[in-house]
Amino acid sequence: MAQQEDVFKKIVSHAKEYGFVFPSSEIYDGLSAVYDYGQNGVELKNNIKRYWWDAMTLLHENIVGIDSAIFMHPTIWKASGHVDAFNDPLIDNRDSKKRYRADVLIEDHLAKFDDKIAKEVAKARKRFGETFDEAMFLQTNQRVLDVKARRDALHERFAKAMNDNDLAELRQIIIDEEIVCPISGTKNWTDVRQFNLMFKTEMGSTADGSMAVYLRPETAQGIFVNYLNVQKTGRMRIPFGIAQIGKAFRNEIVARQFIFRMREFEQMEMQFFVRPGEELKWFAQWKEWRLKWHKALGLGDEKYRYHDHDKLAHYANAATDIEFEMPFGFKEVEGIHSRTNFDLSQHEKFSGKKIQYFDPELNESYTPYVIETSIGVDRMFLSVLCSSYEEQALEGGDTRVVLHLPAPLAPVKCAVMPLVRKDGLPEKAREIVDDLKFDFATHYDEKDSIGKRYRRQDAIGTPYCITVDHQTLEDGTVTLRERDSMEQQRVAIADLHALIHDKVSINGLLRKLR
Ligand code: GAP
C-alpha cells in the first residue's frame, strides 16, 4: 500500500512537471481541491471528451447533445431535491481540527477488512504454491470467515444508518469500531452533522433586488429542464437520449486524492428517456454499453468492476457504479442510475408546465422514465493517467518514464526530429510537420540528443517519433519509432499518414464499440 502511495505521489508530480495538471492559483499558494489543466492535460482531457461525445451522439442516432447554462433558476434545485437533501454527513476531530465525511471514514475502515482477507490469500498462495485453490480457501479458512463475518455485519449496520439518515448511529459506528483520526490518532470526535454541498451566490445587483442562485452540482438538471425543448424541436421519439458535457461544482468536505475529488470538476452525463416499465431493461443495457466503452481503451479489463448501490436514492430503483482500480484502491468513475420519472415529475409539479410524452404506438401520454449515465471527466483522466504511468528499466541499466496512453487519447500523436541541426535535415523535418499537422497533433523537436528527445516524448505519451536523417534526403524514408516497444522501422514519408492514422484515430476506438 505504501508503495502504491509512493507511485501515486510520483504520478502527481509527473503530471505537474510535464504540463498535465497544475494546482490552481499556485503562485498564491493554491486553492484547495481546485486544479488547472496544462498544455498536455487539456489535450488529453479534450480527447477523452471527444471519445465520449462521439460514442454517444455519432453511434446512437437517437441521442443528441446540448450545452445548458451553469446558472439556472433556483427553484430547479428545490424541485430536484438538492436544496433539502444534497448533504454529506460530516464529523470533526477535536484534536486535529480536521473535518471528515463520516461515511468515508467508515468505508475506509470497511476496506481494511478486504485488505486483511487479501493478505491471508496471498500468504496461503505462497505456502501452497501451485496447488492453491483460492475459492476453496475463501470458503473454508476460519480466519477469513471470521473477518468476512465482521465485515458483513458492519456493512449491514452502516447501510441501514445511511438509509435511515441516522447521524447518531453513524457516530456510534465510528466510536464502536474505534476509528481514529488519521492526523491526530485520537477518537475525540464531535457529533455528525449534515452539510449541504451546493455553492450559493447572488445574481443581479442588490439595488434591483438580487436573487440567490447556485452553481450547478450536476449537469443533469440542465437536461431535464430542456426535455420538452429537445423532444419537440428534434421530433425525438422515445426511447431517446440527451447528452451533455460541462462543469459542476460541489463544496466537498474532504477533498483528497488530487483530481479525484474536486470542488470544480467536469461531468459527461446522458439521460435516456424510456417507457415506464422498460427502465430496468434499459438500465441493464446501459450498464453493458458503458463498461464496453471503458474496456475499449485497453487499460486492462481486470481494473474495472461494478459496485451495485446498497443505499438507493428515494427516486431511484436501481443504481450501480463502474469502479476503476486507482493506486488508492477501486474507486467510482461512473454512475449508472435508473431515476424513474422523479425529476421530470418534480419539474412538472414545481413549474406548473405539463411535461409528458405522447406515445403514438401506445396511443397514450406518460411521464418518461430515465436511465442516467454520469461520468466524471477528471476521474476518467486520472484513471487513464495512473494506469499509463510506468517507470521502466531498460537494457543496459538505463531507465525511462513512459506514459502508455491509449494512442487516440495522447496529447501529441507524433514528434518529428531532425537527427542533426544542419545539412537541410531541419527543413525536411519541417516539411513533414507541415503536412501531418492538418490531421494529427504534431511536435517539432530539434534540441538535445535524439535519446533525450525520445525520453521527453515518452514522458508525455507520444505514440510515434519520426526521425529525419541523411538517408531521408536520398530516398524519402524516415525512421518511425513506436513508444511502447521502442521498435524502429524504416518507412516512406508517403506512408506515414496511413500508418499513424491507423493507430491514433478515435474512430478506431469507436469501431470497437459496434
Ligand atoms: N447526475 C448524477 C450525479 O451527479 P454522482 O455520482 O454524484 O451522480 C457522477 O456524480 C460522477 O461525477 C461520479 O461518478 C464522478 O466521476 C464525478 N464526480 C462527482 N463528484 C466529483 C468530485 N467532487 N470531483 C470529481 N469528480 C466528481
mmCIF file of N, CA and C in Angstrom, residues 362-475:
data_model
loop_
_atom_site.group_PDB
_atom_site.id
_atom_site.type_symbol
_atom_site.label_atom_id
_atom_site.label_comp_id
_atom_site.label_asym_id
_atom_site.label_seq_id
_atom_site.Cartn_x
_atom_site.Cartn_y
_atom_site.Cartn_z
ATOM 1 N N LEU A 362 -48.472 3.504 -28.395
ATOM 2 C CA LEU A 362 -49.378 3.068 -27.321
ATOM 3 C C LEU A 362 -50.660 3.892 -27.311
ATOM 4 N N ASN A 363 -50.629 5.018 -28.061
ATOM 5 C CA ASN A 363 -51.748 5.954 -28.073
ATOM 6 C C ASN A 363 -52.078 6.458 -26.659
ATOM 7 N N GLU A 364 -51.016 6.768 -25.899
ATOM 8 C CA GLU A 364 -51.244 7.323 -24.556
ATOM 9 C C GLU A 364 -50.101 8.264 -24.160
ATOM 10 N N SER A 365 -50.379 9.145 -23.188
ATOM 11 C CA SER A 365 -49.354 10.067 -22.698
ATOM 12 C C SER A 365 -48.820 9.569 -21.367
ATOM 13 N N TYR A 366 -47.544 9.796 -21.137
ATOM 14 C CA TYR A 366 -46.948 9.441 -19.841
ATOM 15 C C TYR A 366 -45.722 10.303 -19.575
ATOM 16 N N THR A 367 -45.283 10.290 -18.289
ATOM 17 C CA THR A 367 -44.020 10.940 -17.944
ATOM 18 C C THR A 367 -42.924 9.907 -18.169
ATOM 19 N N PRO A 368 -41.965 10.197 -19.053
ATOM 20 C CA PRO A 368 -40.930 9.192 -19.332
ATOM 21 C C PRO A 368 -40.105 8.841 -18.100
ATOM 22 N N TYR A 369 -39.609 7.602 -18.067
ATOM 23 C CA TYR A 369 -38.641 7.170 -17.075
ATOM 24 C C TYR A 369 -37.239 7.440 -17.628
ATOM 25 N N VAL A 370 -36.272 7.509 -16.724
ATOM 26 C CA VAL A 370 -34.935 7.941 -17.157
ATOM 27 C C VAL A 370 -33.840 7.004 -16.669
ATOM 28 N N ILE A 371 -32.978 6.628 -17.593
ATOM 29 C CA ILE A 371 -31.711 5.979 -17.218
ATOM 30 C C ILE A 371 -30.625 7.025 -17.414
ATOM 31 N N GLU A 372 -29.813 7.200 -16.391
ATOM 32 C CA GLU A 372 -28.749 8.211 -16.458
ATOM 33 C C GLU A 372 -27.386 7.517 -16.463
ATOM 34 N N THR A 373 -26.502 7.979 -17.360
ATOM 35 C CA THR A 373 -25.095 7.571 -17.232
ATOM 36 C C THR A 373 -24.310 8.842 -16.936
ATOM 37 N N SER A 374 -23.500 8.812 -15.874
ATOM 38 C CA SER A 374 -22.841 10.036 -15.408
ATOM 39 C C SER A 374 -21.392 9.742 -15.059
ATOM 40 N N ILE A 375 -20.489 10.336 -15.847
ATOM 41 C CA ILE A 375 -19.064 10.029 -15.632
ATOM 42 C C ILE A 375 -18.298 11.330 -15.436
ATOM 43 N N GLY A 376 -17.348 11.314 -14.503
ATOM 44 C CA GLY A 376 -16.534 12.494 -14.246
ATOM 45 C C GLY A 376 -15.346 12.519 -15.205
ATOM 46 N N VAL A 377 -15.195 13.628 -15.933
ATOM 47 C CA VAL A 377 -14.080 13.746 -16.889
ATOM 48 C C VAL A 377 -12.746 13.622 -16.135
ATOM 49 N N ASP A 378 -12.674 14.293 -14.983
ATOM 50 C CA ASP A 378 -11.408 14.347 -14.251
ATOM 51 C C ASP A 378 -11.029 12.979 -13.682
ATOM 52 N N ARG A 379 -12.045 12.232 -13.225
ATOM 53 C CA ARG A 379 -11.741 10.885 -12.714
ATOM 54 C C ARG A 379 -11.318 9.964 -13.845
ATOM 55 N N MET A 380 -11.946 10.164 -15.011
ATOM 56 C CA MET A 380 -11.562 9.373 -16.177
ATOM 57 C C MET A 380 -10.110 9.697 -16.540
ATOM 58 N N PHE A 381 -9.790 10.980 -16.507
ATOM 59 C CA PHE A 381 -8.433 11.471 -16.788
ATOM 60 C C PHE A 381 -7.457 10.794 -15.821
ATOM 61 N N LEU A 382 -7.837 10.769 -14.541
ATOM 62 C CA LEU A 382 -6.950 10.198 -13.519
ATOM 63 C C LEU A 382 -6.748 8.699 -13.745
ATOM 64 N N SER A 383 -7.827 7.995 -14.123
ATOM 65 C CA SER A 383 -7.680 6.553 -14.325
ATOM 66 C C SER A 383 -6.773 6.282 -15.523
ATOM 67 N N VAL A 384 -6.903 7.091 -16.566
ATOM 68 C CA VAL A 384 -6.050 6.909 -17.751
ATOM 69 C C VAL A 384 -4.590 7.199 -17.382
ATOM 70 N N LEU A 385 -4.388 8.289 -16.664
ATOM 71 C CA LEU A 385 -3.022 8.698 -16.299
ATOM 72 C C LEU A 385 -2.349 7.636 -15.407
ATOM 73 N N CYS A 386 -3.078 7.211 -14.363
ATOM 74 C CA CYS A 386 -2.483 6.275 -13.401
ATOM 75 C C CYS A 386 -2.143 4.944 -14.055
ATOM 76 N N SER A 387 -3.046 4.452 -14.917
ATOM 77 C CA SER A 387 -2.766 3.124 -15.475
ATOM 78 C C SER A 387 -1.755 3.198 -16.610
ATOM 79 N N SER A 388 -1.453 4.399 -17.090
ATOM 80 C CA SER A 388 -0.495 4.520 -18.201
ATOM 81 C C SER A 388 0.927 4.735 -17.717
ATOM 82 N N TYR A 389 1.077 5.188 -16.478
ATOM 83 C CA TYR A 389 2.400 5.588 -15.980
ATOM 84 C C TYR A 389 3.284 4.374 -15.694
ATOM 85 N N GLU A 390 4.484 4.388 -16.220
ATOM 86 C CA GLU A 390 5.425 3.299 -15.897
ATOM 87 C C GLU A 390 6.849 3.832 -15.816
ATOM 88 N N GLU A 391 7.543 3.396 -14.760
ATOM 89 C CA GLU A 391 8.993 3.633 -14.699
ATOM 90 C C GLU A 391 9.624 2.341 -15.167
ATOM 91 N N GLN A 392 10.229 2.403 -16.331
ATOM 92 C CA GLN A 392 10.651 1.168 -16.974
ATOM 93 C C GLN A 392 12.166 1.021 -16.936
ATOM 94 N N ALA A 393 12.607 -0.174 -16.514
ATOM 95 C CA ALA A 393 14.051 -0.459 -16.562
ATOM 96 C C ALA A 393 14.376 -0.957 -17.963
ATOM 97 N N LEU A 394 15.429 -0.393 -18.546
ATOM 98 C CA LEU A 394 15.786 -0.775 -19.907
ATOM 99 C C LEU A 394 17.071 -1.587 -19.888
ATOM 100 N N GLU A 395 17.338 -2.246 -21.009
ATOM 101 C CA GLU A 395 18.596 -2.997 -21.118
ATOM 102 C C GLU A 395 19.768 -2.048 -20.934
ATOM 103 N N GLY A 396 20.802 -2.520 -20.301
ATOM 104 C CA GLY A 396 21.993 -1.684 -20.130
ATOM 105 C C GLY A 396 21.907 -0.796 -18.910
ATOM 106 N N GLY A 397 20.913 -1.038 -18.046
ATOM 107 C CA GLY A 397 20.827 -0.306 -16.781
ATOM 108 C C GLY A 397 20.154 1.057 -16.883
ATOM 109 N N ASP A 398 19.717 1.407 -18.074
ATOM 110 C CA ASP A 398 19.040 2.692 -18.275
ATOM 111 C C ASP A 398 17.577 2.589 -17.793
ATOM 112 N N THR A 399 16.948 3.739 -17.549
ATOM 113 C CA THR A 399 15.513 3.728 -17.204
ATOM 114 C C THR A 399 14.799 4.807 -18.017
ATOM 115 N N ARG A 400 13.494 4.646 -18.125
ATOM 116 C CA ARG A 400 12.701 5.723 -18.729
ATOM 117 C C ARG A 400 11.347 5.775 -18.037
ATOM 118 N N VAL A 401 10.748 6.979 -18.001
ATOM 119 C CA VAL A 401 9.358 7.107 -17.547
ATOM 120 C C VAL A 401 8.520 7.250 -18.796
ATOM 121 N N VAL A 402 7.549 6.348 -18.919
ATOM 122 C CA VAL A 402 6.733 6.366 -20.137
ATOM 123 C C VAL A 402 5.259 6.359 -19.761
ATOM 124 N N LEU A 403 4.473 7.126 -20.507
ATOM 125 C CA LEU A 403 3.015 7.071 -20.356
ATOM 126 C C LEU A 403 2.477 6.229 -21.509
ATOM 127 N N HIS A 404 1.963 5.039 -21.167
ATOM 128 C CA HIS A 404 1.398 4.180 -22.224
ATOM 129 C C HIS A 404 -0.047 4.620 -22.488
ATOM 130 N N LEU A 405 -0.251 5.872 -22.820
ATOM 131 C CA LEU A 405 -1.623 6.357 -23.034
ATOM 132 C C LEU A 405 -2.238 5.650 -24.237
ATOM 133 N N PRO A 406 -3.549 5.348 -24.174
ATOM 134 C CA PRO A 406 -4.189 4.863 -25.401
ATOM 135 C C PRO A 406 -3.911 5.893 -26.500
ATOM 136 N N ALA A 407 -3.380 5.447 -27.646
ATOM 137 C CA ALA A 407 -2.898 6.401 -28.658
ATOM 138 C C ALA A 407 -3.954 7.455 -29.069
ATOM 139 N N PRO A 408 -5.237 7.074 -29.189
ATOM 140 C CA PRO A 408 -6.209 8.104 -29.601
ATOM 141 C C PRO A 408 -6.395 9.207 -28.547
ATOM 142 N N LEU A 409 -5.977 8.948 -27.305
ATOM 143 C CA LEU A 409 -6.132 9.969 -26.266
ATOM 144 C C LEU A 409 -4.863 10.803 -26.069
ATOM 145 N N ALA A 410 -3.754 10.370 -26.640
ATOM 146 C CA ALA A 410 -2.467 11.042 -26.377
ATOM 147 C C ALA A 410 -2.528 12.507 -26.822
ATOM 148 N N PRO A 411 -1.941 13.415 -26.014
ATOM 149 C CA PRO A 411 -1.992 14.844 -26.367
ATOM 150 C C PRO A 411 -1.243 15.147 -27.658
ATOM 151 N N VAL A 412 -0.111 14.481 -27.857
ATOM 152 C CA VAL A 412 0.662 14.672 -29.090
ATOM 153 C C VAL A 412 0.718 13.303 -29.773
ATOM 154 N N LYS A 413 0.426 13.274 -31.061
ATOM 155 C CA LYS A 413 0.376 11.971 -31.746
ATOM 156 C C LYS A 413 1.733 11.596 -32.325
ATOM 157 N N CYS A 414 2.474 12.606 -32.814
ATOM 158 C CA CYS A 414 3.800 12.268 -33.345
ATOM 159 C C CYS A 414 4.732 13.469 -33.197
ATOM 160 N N ALA A 415 6.030 13.141 -33.046
ATOM 161 C CA ALA A 415 7.038 14.199 -32.951
ATOM 162 C C ALA A 415 8.041 13.971 -34.072
ATOM 163 N N VAL A 416 8.350 15.035 -34.792
ATOM 164 C CA VAL A 416 9.285 14.916 -35.916
ATOM 165 C C VAL A 416 10.609 15.548 -35.505
ATOM 166 N N MET A 417 11.722 14.799 -35.718
ATOM 167 C CA MET A 417 13.027 15.240 -35.200
ATOM 168 C C MET A 417 14.105 15.106 -36.272
ATOM 169 N N PRO A 418 14.781 16.193 -36.597
ATOM 170 C CA PRO A 418 15.953 16.049 -37.466
ATOM 171 C C PRO A 418 17.102 15.476 -36.628
ATOM 172 N N LEU A 419 17.849 14.531 -37.175
ATOM 173 C CA LEU A 419 18.922 13.901 -36.414
ATOM 174 C C LEU A 419 19.957 14.933 -35.986
ATOM 175 N N VAL A 420 20.294 15.846 -36.900
ATOM 176 C CA VAL A 420 21.217 16.941 -36.564
ATOM 177 C C VAL A 420 20.605 18.250 -37.078
ATOM 178 N N ARG A 421 21.149 19.360 -36.520
ATOM 179 C CA ARG A 421 20.562 20.655 -36.861
ATOM 180 C C ARG A 421 21.284 21.300 -38.053
ATOM 181 N N LYS A 422 21.562 20.533 -39.091
ATOM 182 C CA LYS A 422 22.261 21.076 -40.261
ATOM 183 C C LYS A 422 21.999 20.182 -41.470
ATOM 184 N N ASP A 423 22.648 20.470 -42.547
ATOM 185 C CA ASP A 423 22.600 19.666 -43.774
ATOM 186 C C ASP A 423 21.200 19.570 -44.389
ATOM 187 N N GLY A 424 20.329 20.525 -44.076
ATOM 188 C CA GLY A 424 18.988 20.501 -44.670
ATOM 189 C C GLY A 424 18.014 19.573 -43.949
ATOM 190 N N LEU A 425 18.445 18.911 -42.837
ATOM 191 C CA LEU A 425 17.534 17.989 -42.144
ATOM 192 C C LEU A 425 16.386 18.735 -41.437
ATOM 193 N N PRO A 426 16.678 19.895 -40.742
ATOM 194 C CA PRO A 426 15.562 20.608 -40.119
ATOM 195 C C PRO A 426 14.505 21.022 -41.154
ATOM 196 N N GLU A 427 14.930 21.459 -42.303
ATOM 197 C CA GLU A 427 13.974 21.906 -43.325
ATOM 198 C C GLU A 427 13.087 20.728 -43.772
ATOM 199 N N LYS A 428 13.726 19.567 -43.947
ATOM 200 C CA LYS A 428 12.957 18.386 -44.380
ATOM 201 C C LYS A 428 11.950 17.991 -43.289
ATOM 202 N N ALA A 429 12.424 18.061 -42.020
ATOM 203 C CA ALA A 429 11.545 17.699 -40.896
ATOM 204 C C ALA A 429 10.349 18.659 -40.831
ATOM 205 N N ARG A 430 10.627 19.945 -41.029
ATOM 206 C CA ARG A 430 9.542 20.946 -41.026
ATOM 207 C C ARG A 430 8.517 20.652 -42.129
ATOM 208 N N GLU A 431 9.015 20.214 -43.262
ATOM 209 C CA GLU A 431 8.126 19.879 -44.385
ATOM 210 C C GLU A 431 7.147 18.772 -43.969
ATOM 211 N N ILE A 432 7.697 17.776 -43.259
ATOM 212 C CA ILE A 432 6.844 16.652 -42.814
ATOM 213 C C ILE A 432 5.813 17.137 -41.790
ATOM 214 N N VAL A 433 6.267 18.001 -40.865
ATOM 215 C CA VAL A 433 5.336 18.548 -39.866
ATOM 216 C C VAL A 433 4.216 19.305 -40.581
ATOM 217 N N ASP A 434 4.605 20.114 -41.564
ATOM 218 C CA ASP A 434 3.607 20.945 -42.248
ATOM 219 C C ASP A 434 2.562 20.108 -42.970
ATOM 220 N N ASP A 435 2.908 18.878 -43.285
ATOM 221 C CA ASP A 435 1.925 18.013 -43.923
ATOM 222 C C ASP A 435 1.066 17.293 -42.868
ATOM 223 N N LEU A 436 1.723 16.757 -41.826
ATOM 224 C CA LEU A 436 0.990 15.934 -40.840
ATOM 225 C C LEU A 436 0.084 16.761 -39.929
ATOM 226 N N LYS A 437 0.466 18.024 -39.697
ATOM 227 C CA LYS A 437 -0.232 18.803 -38.653
ATOM 228 C C LYS A 437 -1.713 19.057 -38.955
ATOM 229 N N PHE A 438 -2.104 18.882 -40.227
ATOM 230 C CA PHE A 438 -3.528 19.092 -40.532
ATOM 231 C C PHE A 438 -4.399 17.974 -39.962
ATOM 232 N N ASP A 439 -3.798 16.813 -39.748
ATOM 233 C CA ASP A 439 -4.585 15.685 -39.243
ATOM 234 C C ASP A 439 -4.219 15.237 -37.840
ATOM 235 N N PHE A 440 -2.968 15.499 -37.437
ATOM 236 C CA PHE A 440 -2.531 14.994 -36.118
ATOM 237 C C PHE A 440 -1.846 16.099 -35.336
ATOM 238 N N ALA A 441 -1.978 16.047 -33.992
ATOM 239 C CA ALA A 441 -1.205 16.970 -33.154
ATOM 240 C C ALA A 441 0.261 16.562 -33.293
ATOM 241 N N THR A 442 1.058 17.419 -33.941
ATOM 242 C CA THR A 442 2.435 17.056 -34.292
ATOM 243 C C THR A 442 3.412 18.043 -33.658
ATOM 244 N N HIS A 443 4.475 17.510 -33.050
ATOM 245 C CA HIS A 443 5.521 18.361 -32.465
ATOM 246 C C HIS A 443 6.751 18.352 -33.345
ATOM 247 N N TYR A 444 7.452 19.464 -33.351
ATOM 248 C CA TYR A 444 8.776 19.505 -33.983
ATOM 249 C C TYR A 444 9.783 19.669 -32.853
ATOM 250 N N ASP A 445 10.848 18.859 -32.831
ATOM 251 C CA ASP A 445 11.824 18.972 -31.741
ATOM 252 C C ASP A 445 13.236 18.749 -32.280
ATOM 253 N N GLU A 446 14.094 19.741 -32.089
ATOM 254 C CA GLU A 446 15.463 19.589 -32.599
ATOM 255 C C GLU A 446 16.514 19.751 -31.495
ATOM 256 N N LYS A 447 16.043 20.031 -30.236
ATOM 257 C CA LYS A 447 17.022 20.294 -29.170
ATOM 258 C C LYS A 447 17.485 19.006 -28.501
ATOM 259 N N ASP A 448 18.741 18.992 -28.034
ATOM 260 C CA ASP A 448 19.326 17.863 -27.290
ATOM 261 C C ASP A 448 19.556 16.635 -28.180
ATOM 262 N N SER A 449 20.126 15.602 -27.532
ATOM 263 C CA SER A 449 20.433 14.368 -28.266
ATOM 264 C C SER A 449 19.120 13.679 -28.628
ATOM 265 N N ILE A 450 19.192 12.794 -29.593
ATOM 266 C CA ILE A 450 17.962 12.115 -30.027
ATOM 267 C C ILE A 450 17.381 11.274 -28.877
ATOM 268 N N GLY A 451 18.273 10.692 -28.063
ATOM 269 C CA GLY A 451 17.826 9.882 -26.924
ATOM 270 C C GLY A 451 16.997 10.718 -25.950
ATOM 271 N N LYS A 452 17.492 11.915 -25.646
ATOM 272 C CA LYS A 452 16.771 12.798 -24.715
ATOM 273 C C LYS A 452 15.421 13.201 -25.307
ATOM 274 N N ARG A 453 15.426 13.432 -26.625
ATOM 275 C CA ARG A 453 14.164 13.834 -27.260
ATOM 276 C C ARG A 453 13.142 12.699 -27.204
ATOM 277 N N TYR A 454 13.606 11.456 -27.396
ATOM 278 C CA TYR A 454 12.686 10.310 -27.274
ATOM 279 C C TYR A 454 12.107 10.256 -25.856
ATOM 280 N N ARG A 455 12.960 10.453 -24.849
ATOM 281 C CA ARG A 455 12.503 10.361 -23.449
ATOM 282 C C ARG A 455 11.438 11.418 -23.154
ATOM 283 N N ARG A 456 11.660 12.626 -23.706
ATOM 284 C CA ARG A 456 10.678 13.703 -23.481
ATOM 285 C C ARG A 456 9.309 13.309 -24.051
ATOM 286 N N GLN A 457 9.330 12.700 -25.223
ATOM 287 C CA GLN A 457 8.057 12.303 -25.845
ATOM 288 C C GLN A 457 7.441 11.113 -25.102
ATOM 289 N N ASP A 458 8.291 10.180 -24.649
ATOM 290 C CA ASP A 458 7.772 9.036 -23.868
ATOM 291 C C ASP A 458 7.037 9.541 -22.626
ATOM 292 N N ALA A 459 7.608 10.572 -22.016
ATOM 293 C CA ALA A 459 7.063 11.070 -20.746
ATOM 294 C C ALA A 459 5.709 11.742 -20.913
ATOM 295 N N ILE A 460 5.371 12.166 -22.128
ATOM 296 C CA ILE A 460 4.027 12.728 -22.331
ATOM 297 C C ILE A 460 3.148 11.771 -23.142
ATOM 298 N N GLY A 461 3.699 10.586 -23.435
ATOM 299 C CA GLY A 461 2.876 9.538 -24.057
ATOM 300 C C GLY A 461 2.705 9.651 -25.557
ATOM 301 N N THR A 462 3.643 10.290 -26.254
ATOM 302 C CA THR A 462 3.526 10.433 -27.719
ATOM 303 C C THR A 462 3.736 9.066 -28.388
ATOM 304 N N PRO A 463 2.751 8.575 -29.140
ATOM 305 C CA PRO A 463 2.877 7.209 -29.688
ATOM 306 C C PRO A 463 3.989 7.048 -30.717
ATOM 307 N N TYR A 464 4.278 8.112 -31.507
ATOM 308 C CA TYR A 464 5.261 7.948 -32.577
ATOM 309 C C TYR A 464 6.289 9.069 -32.602
ATOM 310 N N CYS A 465 7.563 8.690 -32.815
ATOM 311 C CA CYS A 465 8.607 9.669 -33.118
ATOM 312 C C CYS A 465 9.132 9.381 -34.519
ATOM 313 N N ILE A 466 9.299 10.430 -35.288
ATOM 314 C CA ILE A 466 9.766 10.289 -36.671
ATOM 315 C C ILE A 466 11.126 10.974 -36.756
ATOM 316 N N THR A 467 12.143 10.231 -37.135
ATOM 317 C CA THR A 467 13.474 10.836 -37.216
ATOM 318 C C THR A 467 13.896 10.991 -38.678
ATOM 319 N N VAL A 468 14.342 12.217 -38.968
ATOM 320 C CA VAL A 468 14.798 12.553 -40.317
ATOM 321 C C VAL A 468 16.335 12.525 -40.297
ATOM 322 N N ASP A 469 16.941 11.711 -41.175
ATOM 323 C CA ASP A 469 18.411 11.647 -41.206
ATOM 324 C C ASP A 469 18.904 11.855 -42.645
ATOM 325 N N HIS A 470 20.182 11.619 -42.840
ATOM 326 C CA HIS A 470 20.734 11.910 -44.170
ATOM 327 C C HIS A 470 20.139 11.003 -45.243
ATOM 328 N N GLN A 471 19.808 9.780 -44.837
ATOM 329 C CA GLN A 471 19.205 8.859 -45.817
ATOM 330 C C GLN A 471 17.864 9.396 -46.331
ATOM 331 N N THR A 472 17.173 10.154 -45.446
ATOM 332 C CA THR A 472 15.864 10.709 -45.836
ATOM 333 C C THR A 472 15.997 11.556 -47.104
ATOM 334 N N LEU A 473 17.092 12.326 -47.141
ATOM 335 C CA LEU A 473 17.271 13.227 -48.282
ATOM 336 C C LEU A 473 17.527 12.429 -49.565
ATOM 337 N N GLU A 474 18.089 11.225 -49.387
ATOM 338 C CA GLU A 474 18.402 10.411 -50.580
ATOM 339 C C GLU A 474 17.196 9.623 -51.069
ATOM 340 N N ASP A 475 16.478 8.946 -50.096
ATOM 341 C CA ASP A 475 15.429 8.025 -50.593
ATOM 342 C C ASP A 475 14.021 8.316 -50.060
#
